[in-house]
Short mmCIF file of C-alpha atoms and ligand atoms in Angstrom, two decimals:
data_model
loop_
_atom_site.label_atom_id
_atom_site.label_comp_id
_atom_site.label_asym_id
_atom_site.label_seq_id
_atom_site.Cartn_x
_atom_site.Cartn_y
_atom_site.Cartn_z
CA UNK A 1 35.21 68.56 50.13
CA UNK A 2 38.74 68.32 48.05
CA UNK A 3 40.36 69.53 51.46
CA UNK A 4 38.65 66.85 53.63
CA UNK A 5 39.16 64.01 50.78
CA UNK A 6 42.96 65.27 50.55
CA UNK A 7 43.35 64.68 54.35
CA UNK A 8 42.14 61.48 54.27
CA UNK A 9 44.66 59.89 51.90
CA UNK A 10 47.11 62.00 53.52
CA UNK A 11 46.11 60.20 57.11
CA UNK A 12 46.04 56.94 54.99
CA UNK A 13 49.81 56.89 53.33
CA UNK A 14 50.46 57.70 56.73
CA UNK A 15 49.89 55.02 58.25
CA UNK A 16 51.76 52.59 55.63
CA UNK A 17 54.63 54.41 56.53
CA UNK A 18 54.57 57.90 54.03
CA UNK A 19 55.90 61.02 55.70
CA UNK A 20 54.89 64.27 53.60
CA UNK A 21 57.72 65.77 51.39
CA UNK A 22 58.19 68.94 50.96
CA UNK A 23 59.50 69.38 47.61
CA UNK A 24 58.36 67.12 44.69
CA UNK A 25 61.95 65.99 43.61
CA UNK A 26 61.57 63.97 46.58
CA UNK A 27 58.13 62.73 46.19
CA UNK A 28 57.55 59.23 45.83
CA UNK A 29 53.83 59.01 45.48
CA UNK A 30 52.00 62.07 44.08
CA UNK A 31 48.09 63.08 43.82
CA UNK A 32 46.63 65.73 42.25
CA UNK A 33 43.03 66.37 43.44
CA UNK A 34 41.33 68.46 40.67
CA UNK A 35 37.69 70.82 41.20
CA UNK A 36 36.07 71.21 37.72
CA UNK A 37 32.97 72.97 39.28
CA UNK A 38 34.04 75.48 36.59
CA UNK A 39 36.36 75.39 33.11
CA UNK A 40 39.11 77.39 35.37
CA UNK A 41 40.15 75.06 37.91
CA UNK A 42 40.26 72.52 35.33
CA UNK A 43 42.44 74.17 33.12
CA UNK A 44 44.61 74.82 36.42
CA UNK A 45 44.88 71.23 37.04
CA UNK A 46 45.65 70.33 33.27
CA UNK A 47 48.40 72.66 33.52
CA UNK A 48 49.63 70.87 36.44
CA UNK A 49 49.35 67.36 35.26
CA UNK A 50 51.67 68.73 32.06
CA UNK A 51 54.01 70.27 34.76
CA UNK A 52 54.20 66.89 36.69
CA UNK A 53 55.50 64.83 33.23
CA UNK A 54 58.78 65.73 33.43
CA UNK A 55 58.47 64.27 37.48
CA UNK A 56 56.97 61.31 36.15
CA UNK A 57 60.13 60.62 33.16
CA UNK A 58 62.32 61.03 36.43
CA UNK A 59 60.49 58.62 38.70
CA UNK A 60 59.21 55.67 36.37
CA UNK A 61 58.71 53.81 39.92
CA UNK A 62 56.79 56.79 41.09
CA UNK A 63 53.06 57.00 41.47
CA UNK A 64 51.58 59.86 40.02
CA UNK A 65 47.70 60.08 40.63
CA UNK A 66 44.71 62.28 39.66
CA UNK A 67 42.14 62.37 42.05
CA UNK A 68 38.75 64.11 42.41
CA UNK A 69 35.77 65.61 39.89
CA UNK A 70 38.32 65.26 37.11
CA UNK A 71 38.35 62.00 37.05
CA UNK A 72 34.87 61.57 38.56
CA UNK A 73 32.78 58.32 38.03
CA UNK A 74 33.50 57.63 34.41
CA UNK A 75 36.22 60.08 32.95
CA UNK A 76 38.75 57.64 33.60
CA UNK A 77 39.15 55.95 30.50
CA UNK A 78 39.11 59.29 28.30
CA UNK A 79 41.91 60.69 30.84
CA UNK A 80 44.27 57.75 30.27
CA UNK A 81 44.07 58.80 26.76
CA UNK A 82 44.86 62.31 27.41
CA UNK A 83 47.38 61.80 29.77
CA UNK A 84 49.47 58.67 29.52
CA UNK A 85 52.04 59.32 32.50
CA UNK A 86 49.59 59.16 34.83
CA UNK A 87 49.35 56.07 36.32
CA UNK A 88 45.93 55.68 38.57
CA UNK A 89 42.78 57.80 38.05
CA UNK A 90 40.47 57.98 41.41
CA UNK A 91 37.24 59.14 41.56
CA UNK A 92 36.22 61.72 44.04
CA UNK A 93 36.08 60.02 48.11
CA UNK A 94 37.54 56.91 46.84
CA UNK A 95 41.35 56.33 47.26
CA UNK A 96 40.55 52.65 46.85
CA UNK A 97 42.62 51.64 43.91
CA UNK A 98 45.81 53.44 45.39
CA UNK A 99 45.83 51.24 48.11
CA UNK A 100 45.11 48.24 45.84
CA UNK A 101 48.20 49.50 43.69
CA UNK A 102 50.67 49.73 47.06
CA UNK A 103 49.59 46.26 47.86
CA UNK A 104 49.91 44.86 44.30
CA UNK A 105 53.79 46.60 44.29
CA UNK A 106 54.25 45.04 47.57
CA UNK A 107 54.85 48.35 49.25
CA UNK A 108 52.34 47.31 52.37
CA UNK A 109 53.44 44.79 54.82
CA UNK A 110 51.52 41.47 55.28
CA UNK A 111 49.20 43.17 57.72
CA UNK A 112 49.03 46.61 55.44
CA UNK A 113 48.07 44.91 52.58
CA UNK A 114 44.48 43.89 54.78
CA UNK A 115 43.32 47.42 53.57
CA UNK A 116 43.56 46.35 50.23
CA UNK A 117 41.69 43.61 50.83
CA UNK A 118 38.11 43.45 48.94
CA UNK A 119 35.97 43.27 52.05
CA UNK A 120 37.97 46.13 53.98
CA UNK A 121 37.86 48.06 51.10
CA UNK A 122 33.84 47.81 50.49
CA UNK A 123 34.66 48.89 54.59
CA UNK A 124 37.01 51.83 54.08
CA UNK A 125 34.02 54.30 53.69
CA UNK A 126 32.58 53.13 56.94
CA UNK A 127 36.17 52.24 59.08
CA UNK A 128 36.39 54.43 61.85
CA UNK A 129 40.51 55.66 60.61
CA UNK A 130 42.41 58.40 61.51
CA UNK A 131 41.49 61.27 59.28
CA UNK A 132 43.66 64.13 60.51
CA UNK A 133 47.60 62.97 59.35
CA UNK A 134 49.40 62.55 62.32
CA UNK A 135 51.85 65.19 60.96
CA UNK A 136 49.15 67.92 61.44
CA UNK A 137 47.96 66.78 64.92
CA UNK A 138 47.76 69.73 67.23
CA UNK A 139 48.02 72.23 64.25
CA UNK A 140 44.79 72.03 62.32
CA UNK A 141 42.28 74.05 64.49
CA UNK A 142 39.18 73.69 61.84
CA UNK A 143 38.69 71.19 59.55
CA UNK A 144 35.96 69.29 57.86
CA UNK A 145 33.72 66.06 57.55
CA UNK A 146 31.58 64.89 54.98
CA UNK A 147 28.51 64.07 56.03
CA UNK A 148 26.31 63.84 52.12
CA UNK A 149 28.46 62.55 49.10
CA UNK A 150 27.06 63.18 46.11
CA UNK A 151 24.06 65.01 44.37
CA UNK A 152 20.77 64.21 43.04
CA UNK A 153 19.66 67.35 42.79
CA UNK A 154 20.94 68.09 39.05
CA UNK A 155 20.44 72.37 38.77
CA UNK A 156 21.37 72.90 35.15
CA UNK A 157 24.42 74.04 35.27
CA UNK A 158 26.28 72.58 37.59
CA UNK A 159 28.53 69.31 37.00
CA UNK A 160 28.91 68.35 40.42
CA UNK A 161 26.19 65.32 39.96
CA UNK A 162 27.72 64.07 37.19
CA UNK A 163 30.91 63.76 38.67
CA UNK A 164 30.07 63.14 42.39
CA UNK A 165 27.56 60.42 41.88
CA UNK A 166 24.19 60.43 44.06
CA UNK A 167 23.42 61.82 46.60
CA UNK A 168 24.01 59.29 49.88
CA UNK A 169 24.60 59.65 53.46
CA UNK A 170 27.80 58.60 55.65
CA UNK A 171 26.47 56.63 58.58
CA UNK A 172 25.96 58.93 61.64
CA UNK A 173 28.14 56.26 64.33
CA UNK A 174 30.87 56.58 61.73
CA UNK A 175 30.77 60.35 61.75
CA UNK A 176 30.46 60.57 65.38
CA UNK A 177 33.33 58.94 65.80
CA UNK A 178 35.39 60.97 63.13
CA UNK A 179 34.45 63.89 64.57
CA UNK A 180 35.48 62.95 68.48
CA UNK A 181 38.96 61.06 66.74
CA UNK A 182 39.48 64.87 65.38
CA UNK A 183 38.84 66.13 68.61
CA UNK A 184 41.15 64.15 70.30
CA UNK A 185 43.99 65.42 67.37
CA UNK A 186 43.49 69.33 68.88
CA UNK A 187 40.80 70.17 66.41
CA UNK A 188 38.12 72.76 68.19
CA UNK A 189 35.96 73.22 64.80
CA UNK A 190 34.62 70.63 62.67
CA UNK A 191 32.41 72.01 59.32
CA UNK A 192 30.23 69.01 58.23
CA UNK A 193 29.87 69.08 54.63
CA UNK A 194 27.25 67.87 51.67
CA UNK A 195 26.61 69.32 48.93
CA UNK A 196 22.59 69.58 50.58
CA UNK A 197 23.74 69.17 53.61
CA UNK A 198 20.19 69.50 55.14
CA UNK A 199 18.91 66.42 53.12
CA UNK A 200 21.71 64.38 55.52
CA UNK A 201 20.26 61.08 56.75
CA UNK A 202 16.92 60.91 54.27
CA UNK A 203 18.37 57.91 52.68
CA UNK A 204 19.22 56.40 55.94
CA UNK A 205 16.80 53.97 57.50
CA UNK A 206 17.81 54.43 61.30
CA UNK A 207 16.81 58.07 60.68
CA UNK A 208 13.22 56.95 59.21
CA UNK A 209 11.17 57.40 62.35
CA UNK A 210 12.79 60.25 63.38
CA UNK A 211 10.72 63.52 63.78
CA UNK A 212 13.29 66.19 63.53
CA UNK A 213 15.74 66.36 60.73
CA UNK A 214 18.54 63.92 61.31
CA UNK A 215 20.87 66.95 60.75
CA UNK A 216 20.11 68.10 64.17
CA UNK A 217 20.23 64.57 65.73
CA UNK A 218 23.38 64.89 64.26
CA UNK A 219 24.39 68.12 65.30
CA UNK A 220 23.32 67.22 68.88
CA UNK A 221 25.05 64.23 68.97
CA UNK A 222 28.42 65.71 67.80
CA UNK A 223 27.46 68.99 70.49
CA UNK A 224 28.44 67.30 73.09
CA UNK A 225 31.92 65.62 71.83
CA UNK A 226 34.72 67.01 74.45
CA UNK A 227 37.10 69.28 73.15
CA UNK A 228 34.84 70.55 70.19
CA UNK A 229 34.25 74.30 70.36
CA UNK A 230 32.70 75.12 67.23
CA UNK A 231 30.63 73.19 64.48
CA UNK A 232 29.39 74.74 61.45
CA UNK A 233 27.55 72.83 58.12
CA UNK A 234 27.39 73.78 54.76
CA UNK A 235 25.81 74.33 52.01
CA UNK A 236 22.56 74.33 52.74
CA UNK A 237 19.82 74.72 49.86
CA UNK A 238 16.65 77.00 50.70
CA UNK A 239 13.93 74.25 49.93
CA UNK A 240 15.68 71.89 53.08
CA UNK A 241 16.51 74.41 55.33
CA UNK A 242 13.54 73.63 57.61
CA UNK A 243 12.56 75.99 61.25
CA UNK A 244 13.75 73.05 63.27
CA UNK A 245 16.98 72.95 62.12
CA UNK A 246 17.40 76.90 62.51
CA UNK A 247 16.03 76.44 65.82
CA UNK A 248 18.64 73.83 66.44
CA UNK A 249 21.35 76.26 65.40
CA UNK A 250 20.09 78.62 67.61
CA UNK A 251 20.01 76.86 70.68
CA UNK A 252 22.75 74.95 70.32
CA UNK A 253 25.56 76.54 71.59
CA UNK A 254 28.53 74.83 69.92
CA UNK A 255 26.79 75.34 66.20
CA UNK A 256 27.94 78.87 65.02
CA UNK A 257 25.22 81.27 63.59
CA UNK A 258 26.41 81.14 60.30
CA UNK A 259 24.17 79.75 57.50
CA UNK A 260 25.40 79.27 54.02
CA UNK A 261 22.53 79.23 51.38
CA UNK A 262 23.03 79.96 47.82
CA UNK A 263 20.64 81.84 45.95
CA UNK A 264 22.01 81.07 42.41
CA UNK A 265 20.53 84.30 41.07
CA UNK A 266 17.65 87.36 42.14
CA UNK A 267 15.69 86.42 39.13
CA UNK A 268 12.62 83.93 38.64
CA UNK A 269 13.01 83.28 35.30
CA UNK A 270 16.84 82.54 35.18
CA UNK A 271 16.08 80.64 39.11
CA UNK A 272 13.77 78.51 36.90
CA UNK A 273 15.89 77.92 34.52
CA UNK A 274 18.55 76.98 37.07
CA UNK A 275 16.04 74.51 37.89
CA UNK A 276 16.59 75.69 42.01
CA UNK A 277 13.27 74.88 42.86
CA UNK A 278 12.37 78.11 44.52
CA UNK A 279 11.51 81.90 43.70
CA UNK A 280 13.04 85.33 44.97
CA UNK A 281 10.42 85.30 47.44
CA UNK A 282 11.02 82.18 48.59
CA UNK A 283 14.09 83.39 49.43
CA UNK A 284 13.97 86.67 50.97
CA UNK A 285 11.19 84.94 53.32
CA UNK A 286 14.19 82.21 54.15
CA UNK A 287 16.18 84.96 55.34
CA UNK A 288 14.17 86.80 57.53
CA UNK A 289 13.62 83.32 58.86
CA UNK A 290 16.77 82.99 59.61
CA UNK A 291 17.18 86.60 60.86
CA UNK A 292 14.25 85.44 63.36
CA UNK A 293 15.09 82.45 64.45
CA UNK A 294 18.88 82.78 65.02
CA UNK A 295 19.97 86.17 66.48
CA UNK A 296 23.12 87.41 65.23
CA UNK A 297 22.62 85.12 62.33
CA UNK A 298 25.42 85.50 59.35
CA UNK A 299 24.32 84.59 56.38
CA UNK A 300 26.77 83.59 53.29
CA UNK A 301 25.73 83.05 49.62
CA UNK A 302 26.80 82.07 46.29
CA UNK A 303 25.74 83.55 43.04
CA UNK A 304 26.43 83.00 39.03
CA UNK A 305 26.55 85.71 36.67
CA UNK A 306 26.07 85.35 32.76
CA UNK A 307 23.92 82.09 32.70
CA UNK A 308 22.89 81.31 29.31
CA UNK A 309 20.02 83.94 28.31
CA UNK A 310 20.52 85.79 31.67
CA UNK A 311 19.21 89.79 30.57
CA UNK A 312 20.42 92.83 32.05
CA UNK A 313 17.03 93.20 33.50
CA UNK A 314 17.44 89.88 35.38
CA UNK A 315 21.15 90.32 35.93
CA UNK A 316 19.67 93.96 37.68
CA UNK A 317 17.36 92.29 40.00
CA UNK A 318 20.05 90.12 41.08
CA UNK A 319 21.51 93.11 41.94
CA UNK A 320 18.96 94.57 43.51
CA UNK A 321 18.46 91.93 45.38
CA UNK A 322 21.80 91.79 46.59
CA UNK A 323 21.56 95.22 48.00
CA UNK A 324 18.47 94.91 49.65
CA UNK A 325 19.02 91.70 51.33
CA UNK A 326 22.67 92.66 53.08
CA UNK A 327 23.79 89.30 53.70
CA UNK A 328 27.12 88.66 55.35
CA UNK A 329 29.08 86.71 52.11
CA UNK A 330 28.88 86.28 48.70
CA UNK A 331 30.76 84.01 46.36
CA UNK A 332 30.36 85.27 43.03
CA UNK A 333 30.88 83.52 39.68
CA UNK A 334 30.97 83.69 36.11
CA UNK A 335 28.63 80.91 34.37
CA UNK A 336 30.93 78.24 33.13
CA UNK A 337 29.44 75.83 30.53
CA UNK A 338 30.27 72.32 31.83
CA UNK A 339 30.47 69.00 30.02
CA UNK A 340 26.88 66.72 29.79
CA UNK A 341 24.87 69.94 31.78
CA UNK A 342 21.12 70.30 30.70
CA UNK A 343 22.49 73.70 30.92
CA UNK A 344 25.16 73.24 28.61
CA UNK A 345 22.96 70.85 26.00
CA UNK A 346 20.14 73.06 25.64
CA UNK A 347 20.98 76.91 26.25
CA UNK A 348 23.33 79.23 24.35
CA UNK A 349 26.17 80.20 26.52
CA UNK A 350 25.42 83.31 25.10
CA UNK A 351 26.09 85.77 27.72
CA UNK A 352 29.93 87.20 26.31
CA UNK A 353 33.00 86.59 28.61
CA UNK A 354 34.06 90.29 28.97
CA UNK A 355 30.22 91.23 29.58
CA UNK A 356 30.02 88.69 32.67
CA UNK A 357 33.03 89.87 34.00
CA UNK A 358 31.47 93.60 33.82
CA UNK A 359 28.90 92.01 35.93
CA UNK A 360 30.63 89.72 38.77
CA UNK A 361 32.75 93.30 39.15
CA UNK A 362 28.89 95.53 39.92
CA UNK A 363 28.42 92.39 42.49
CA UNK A 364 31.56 92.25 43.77
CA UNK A 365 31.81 95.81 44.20
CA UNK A 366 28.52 96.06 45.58
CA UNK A 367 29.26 92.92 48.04
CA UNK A 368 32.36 94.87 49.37
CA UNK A 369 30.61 98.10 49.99
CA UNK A 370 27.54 96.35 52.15
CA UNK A 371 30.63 94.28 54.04
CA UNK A 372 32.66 97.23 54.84
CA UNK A 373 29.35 98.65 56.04
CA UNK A 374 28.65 95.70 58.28
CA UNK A 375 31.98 95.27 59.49
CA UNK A 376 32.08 98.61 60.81
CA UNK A 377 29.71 97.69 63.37
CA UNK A 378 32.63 95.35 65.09
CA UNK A 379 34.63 98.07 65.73
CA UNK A 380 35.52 98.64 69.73
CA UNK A 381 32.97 95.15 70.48
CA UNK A 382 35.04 92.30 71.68
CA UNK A 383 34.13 89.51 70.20
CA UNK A 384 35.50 85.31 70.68
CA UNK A 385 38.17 84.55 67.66
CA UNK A 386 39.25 80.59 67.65
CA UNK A 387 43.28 81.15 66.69
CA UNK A 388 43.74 79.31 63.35
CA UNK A 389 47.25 80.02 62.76
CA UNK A 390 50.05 82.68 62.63
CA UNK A 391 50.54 84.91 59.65
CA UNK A 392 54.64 85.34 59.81
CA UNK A 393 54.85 87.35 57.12
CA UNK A 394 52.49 89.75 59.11
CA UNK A 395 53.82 88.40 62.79
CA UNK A 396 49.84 88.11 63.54
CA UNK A 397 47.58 85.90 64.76
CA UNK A 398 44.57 84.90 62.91
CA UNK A 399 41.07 82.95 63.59
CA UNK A 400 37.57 83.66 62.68
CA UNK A 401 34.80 84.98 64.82
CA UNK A 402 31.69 82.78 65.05
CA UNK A 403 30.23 84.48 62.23
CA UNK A 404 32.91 83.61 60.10
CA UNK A 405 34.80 87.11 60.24
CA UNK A 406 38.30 87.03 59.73
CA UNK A 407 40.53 88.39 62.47
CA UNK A 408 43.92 89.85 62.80
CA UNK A 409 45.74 90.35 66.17
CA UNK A 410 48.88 90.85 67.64
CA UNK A 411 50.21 88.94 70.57
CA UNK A 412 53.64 87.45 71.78
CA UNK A 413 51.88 84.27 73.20
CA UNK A 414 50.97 81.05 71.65
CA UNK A 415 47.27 81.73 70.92
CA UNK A 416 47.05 78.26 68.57
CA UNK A 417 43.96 76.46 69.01
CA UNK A 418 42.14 78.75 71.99
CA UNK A 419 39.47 81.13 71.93
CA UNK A 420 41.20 84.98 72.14
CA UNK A 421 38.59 87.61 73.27
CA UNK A 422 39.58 90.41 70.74
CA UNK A 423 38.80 94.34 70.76
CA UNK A 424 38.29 95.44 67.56
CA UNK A 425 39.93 98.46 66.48
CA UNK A 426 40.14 98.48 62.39
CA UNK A 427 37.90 97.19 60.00
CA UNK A 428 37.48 96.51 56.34
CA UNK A 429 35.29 95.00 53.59
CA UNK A 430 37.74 91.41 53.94
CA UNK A 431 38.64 91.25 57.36
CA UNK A 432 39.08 92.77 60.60
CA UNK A 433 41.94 93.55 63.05
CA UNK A 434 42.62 93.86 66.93
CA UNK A 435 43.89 93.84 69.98
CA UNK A 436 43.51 91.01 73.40
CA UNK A 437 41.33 92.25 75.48
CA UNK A 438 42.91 91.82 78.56
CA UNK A 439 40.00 92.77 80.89
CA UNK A 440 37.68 90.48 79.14
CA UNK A 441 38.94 86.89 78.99
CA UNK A 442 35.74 85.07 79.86
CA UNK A 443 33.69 82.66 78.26
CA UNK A 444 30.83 84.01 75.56
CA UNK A 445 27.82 84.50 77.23
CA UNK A 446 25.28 83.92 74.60
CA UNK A 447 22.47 86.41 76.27
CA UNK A 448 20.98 86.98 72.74
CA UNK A 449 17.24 86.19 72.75
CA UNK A 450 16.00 83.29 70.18
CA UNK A 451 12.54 83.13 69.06
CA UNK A 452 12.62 79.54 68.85
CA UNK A 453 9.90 78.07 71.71
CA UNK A 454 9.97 75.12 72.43
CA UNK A 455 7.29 73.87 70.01
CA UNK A 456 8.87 74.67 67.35
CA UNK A 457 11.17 72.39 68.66
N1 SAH B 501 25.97 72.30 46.25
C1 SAH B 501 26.17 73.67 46.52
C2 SAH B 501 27.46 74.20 45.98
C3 SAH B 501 27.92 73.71 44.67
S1 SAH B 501 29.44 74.26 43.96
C4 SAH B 501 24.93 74.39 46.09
O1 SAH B 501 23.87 73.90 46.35
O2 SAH B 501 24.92 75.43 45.49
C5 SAH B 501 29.75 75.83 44.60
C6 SAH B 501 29.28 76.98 43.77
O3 SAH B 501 29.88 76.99 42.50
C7 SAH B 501 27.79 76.98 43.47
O4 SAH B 501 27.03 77.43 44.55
C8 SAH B 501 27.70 77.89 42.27
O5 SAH B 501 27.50 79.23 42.65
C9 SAH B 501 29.06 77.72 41.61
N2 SAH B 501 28.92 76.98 40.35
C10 SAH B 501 28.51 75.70 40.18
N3 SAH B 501 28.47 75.39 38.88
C11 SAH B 501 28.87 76.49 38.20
C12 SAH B 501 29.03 76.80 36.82
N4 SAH B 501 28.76 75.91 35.86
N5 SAH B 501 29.47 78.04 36.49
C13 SAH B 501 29.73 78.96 37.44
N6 SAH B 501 29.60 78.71 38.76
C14 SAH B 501 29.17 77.50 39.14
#
């Protein structure tokens, strides 16, 4: 989301006349976007900010800006405190009093200073702009839009509502026309992004009458943008993720079978606490679902260790869980108490620091012993990798299979941006490596069977 918001204002400078710099001697305007999902990132971005002072004493004329979940809807005020030589606190999305700023400083020419204007800037959400900086066109293979802002969902722990705002939809005409903008840049993979991203287009009335999840209206409508190869969405939440829209993934060619769908933790008791909304078994029958309805399906998930009260029992059947389930990915964390929380008001974070690090490590290791084991099963296939970039250091390119695998390979051509049909010949828990297969150059053929009909459709 930080990424996508980042590229936004990047695209936006842009166009009043900002080229990036590469060194921050030489910056004139600088902005810090900050994640505060948990205490570490914030601490990494308060370090930062401190690091940036010295920049600021330098530049008076300089803008110096903090951007994102730090600053979130109402922080603002506390932050100026904190840190006087910053000079404009946005909230997460919003760049709008930046460009109110440039205007006010007389930076923007007559017909710049329009996007300051109060109508275009209750517009700027909805204004069909360039998104991708013109300085990345035809190098950013995979990038992101997002589709839900916000959360309304409020699990205990997490601070993302509180600093996001509600939950609400982008319009789907806007989106459309992001995406096939992108498209025209060189990008071949969009990732739509909410923080529900199967609730997209509830709270939008030309989706009311609609049948099917507006998600896959969505996804259809964006399937058939030219020049898109891949589109993926995330993260999904197990209560939303309805058979339609797995059917949709299935039979829609462009929409990789890769599901992210956090399960929190393997425990009722701690899930209810969480305030998820759903049990273990809920779960486990989601991903056989899945398994069913979307052959080849990966399936990526996030988990916190240590919540408040969290037993070793309940820490095992996560665990447990984990090891029975096999799933593809998983992002594992240690709880974080976070400011206003129900999570942080009413429970004890009681778990100790050194014991949740004891168990993220059992996960982790775990997680890497299942991957290494379902990684192996690439080796010799040839499978489609989309070319993200080259890795000089390593003099290799890389790009990810549908399923989100990472691939290595070697090749003297300019692979940027196309789909390389890659023999795999080494594999690990993180990533895999290969060679072109030169014999096999053709398009994926997709022969795997779905058991989507077309009623469930
Ligand atoms: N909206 C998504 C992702 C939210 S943030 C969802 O439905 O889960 C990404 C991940 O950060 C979460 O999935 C969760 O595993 C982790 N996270 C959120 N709050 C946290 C906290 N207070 N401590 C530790 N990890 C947290």
């Amino acid at each position: 989301m930080n990424v996508a918001d980042s590229q936004r204002v990047a695209a936006g400078l842009e166009r009043l006349g900002y080229t990036p710099a590469t060194r921050i001697k030489d910056a004139d305007i600088i902005i810090l976007n900050t994640c505060v999902v948990r205490q570490q990132p914030e601490d990494k971005a308060v370090g930062r900010l401190t690091q940036l002072k010295p920049w600021k004493e330098r530049h008076p004329e300089g803008i110096l800006a903090l951007m994102g979940c730090m600053v979130g809807t109402r922080e603002a005020n506390t932050l100026r405190e904190r840190f006087p030589w910053v000079d404009l606190f946005l909230p997460p999305s919003d760049p709008t009093e930046l460009w109110a700023t440039l205007a006010e400083q007389g930076h923007l020419s007559e017909a710049e200073t329009l996007i300051a204007d109060a109508e275009a800037r209750r517009l700027a959400l909805s204004r069909v702009d360039t998104v991708l900086p013109l300085s990345e066109e035809g190098q950013v293979v995979s990038t992101y839009i997002p589709i839900v802002l916000g959360c309304s969902h409020a699990c205990t722990y997490c601070v993302i509502p509180y600093r996001r705002g509600a939950e609400r939809s982008r319009p789907p005409d806007v989106i459309l026309a992001e995406a096939a903008q992108m498209a025209a840049q060189g990008v071949k993979e969009i990732t739509l992004l909410g923080q529900i991203v199967d609730r997209y287009g509830y709270d939008l009335p030309m989706f009311e009458n609609t049948k099917e999840p507006p998600l896959v209206t969505l996804l259809r409508d964006i399937h058939v943008i030219d020049g898109l190869e891949r589109i993926r969405f995330l993260t999904s939440h197990p209560n939303w993720m309805r058979d339609d829209l797995l059917c949709a993934v299935a039979d829609l060619p462009k929409v990789c079978e890769h599901i992210e769908v956090p399960i929190q933790a393997g425990d009722d008791e701690v899930l209810a606490r969480m305030r998820r909304g759903y049990t273990v078994a809920d779960y486990r029958q989601l991903v056989a679902r899945i398994r069913e309805f979307i052959p080849g399906a990966s399936i990526a998930t996030d988990i916190i260790v240590g919540f408040p009260g969290e037993t070793e029992r309940q820490f095992r059947h996560t665990y447990d869980l984990l090891a029975e389930l096999r799933l593809d990915k998983a992002h594992i964390a240690r709880y974080s108490s976070r400011p206003r929380t129900v999570a942080t008001r009413q429970f004890q974070d009681d778990v100790p620091e050194a014991e949740k690090e004891r168990r993220r490590k059992a996960l982790d290791e775990l997680q890497s012993g299942i991957l290494a084991g379902l990684n192996a099963r690439y080796l010799d296939q040839t499978v489609p990798v989309l070319v993200e970039g080259k890795h000089t250091r390593k003099d290799r390119w890389f790009g990810r299979t549908r399923t989100d695998r990472l691939v290595f390979f070697a090749s003297e051509d300019n692979w940027l941006g196309y789909t390389a049909r890659v023999r795999i010949t080494w594999t690990g828990p993180w990533s895999l490596i290969g060679e072109l297969d030169t014999e096999d150059q053709g398009q994926d053929s997709g022969s795997l069977m779905s058991a989507c009909s077309s009623e469930a459709l």
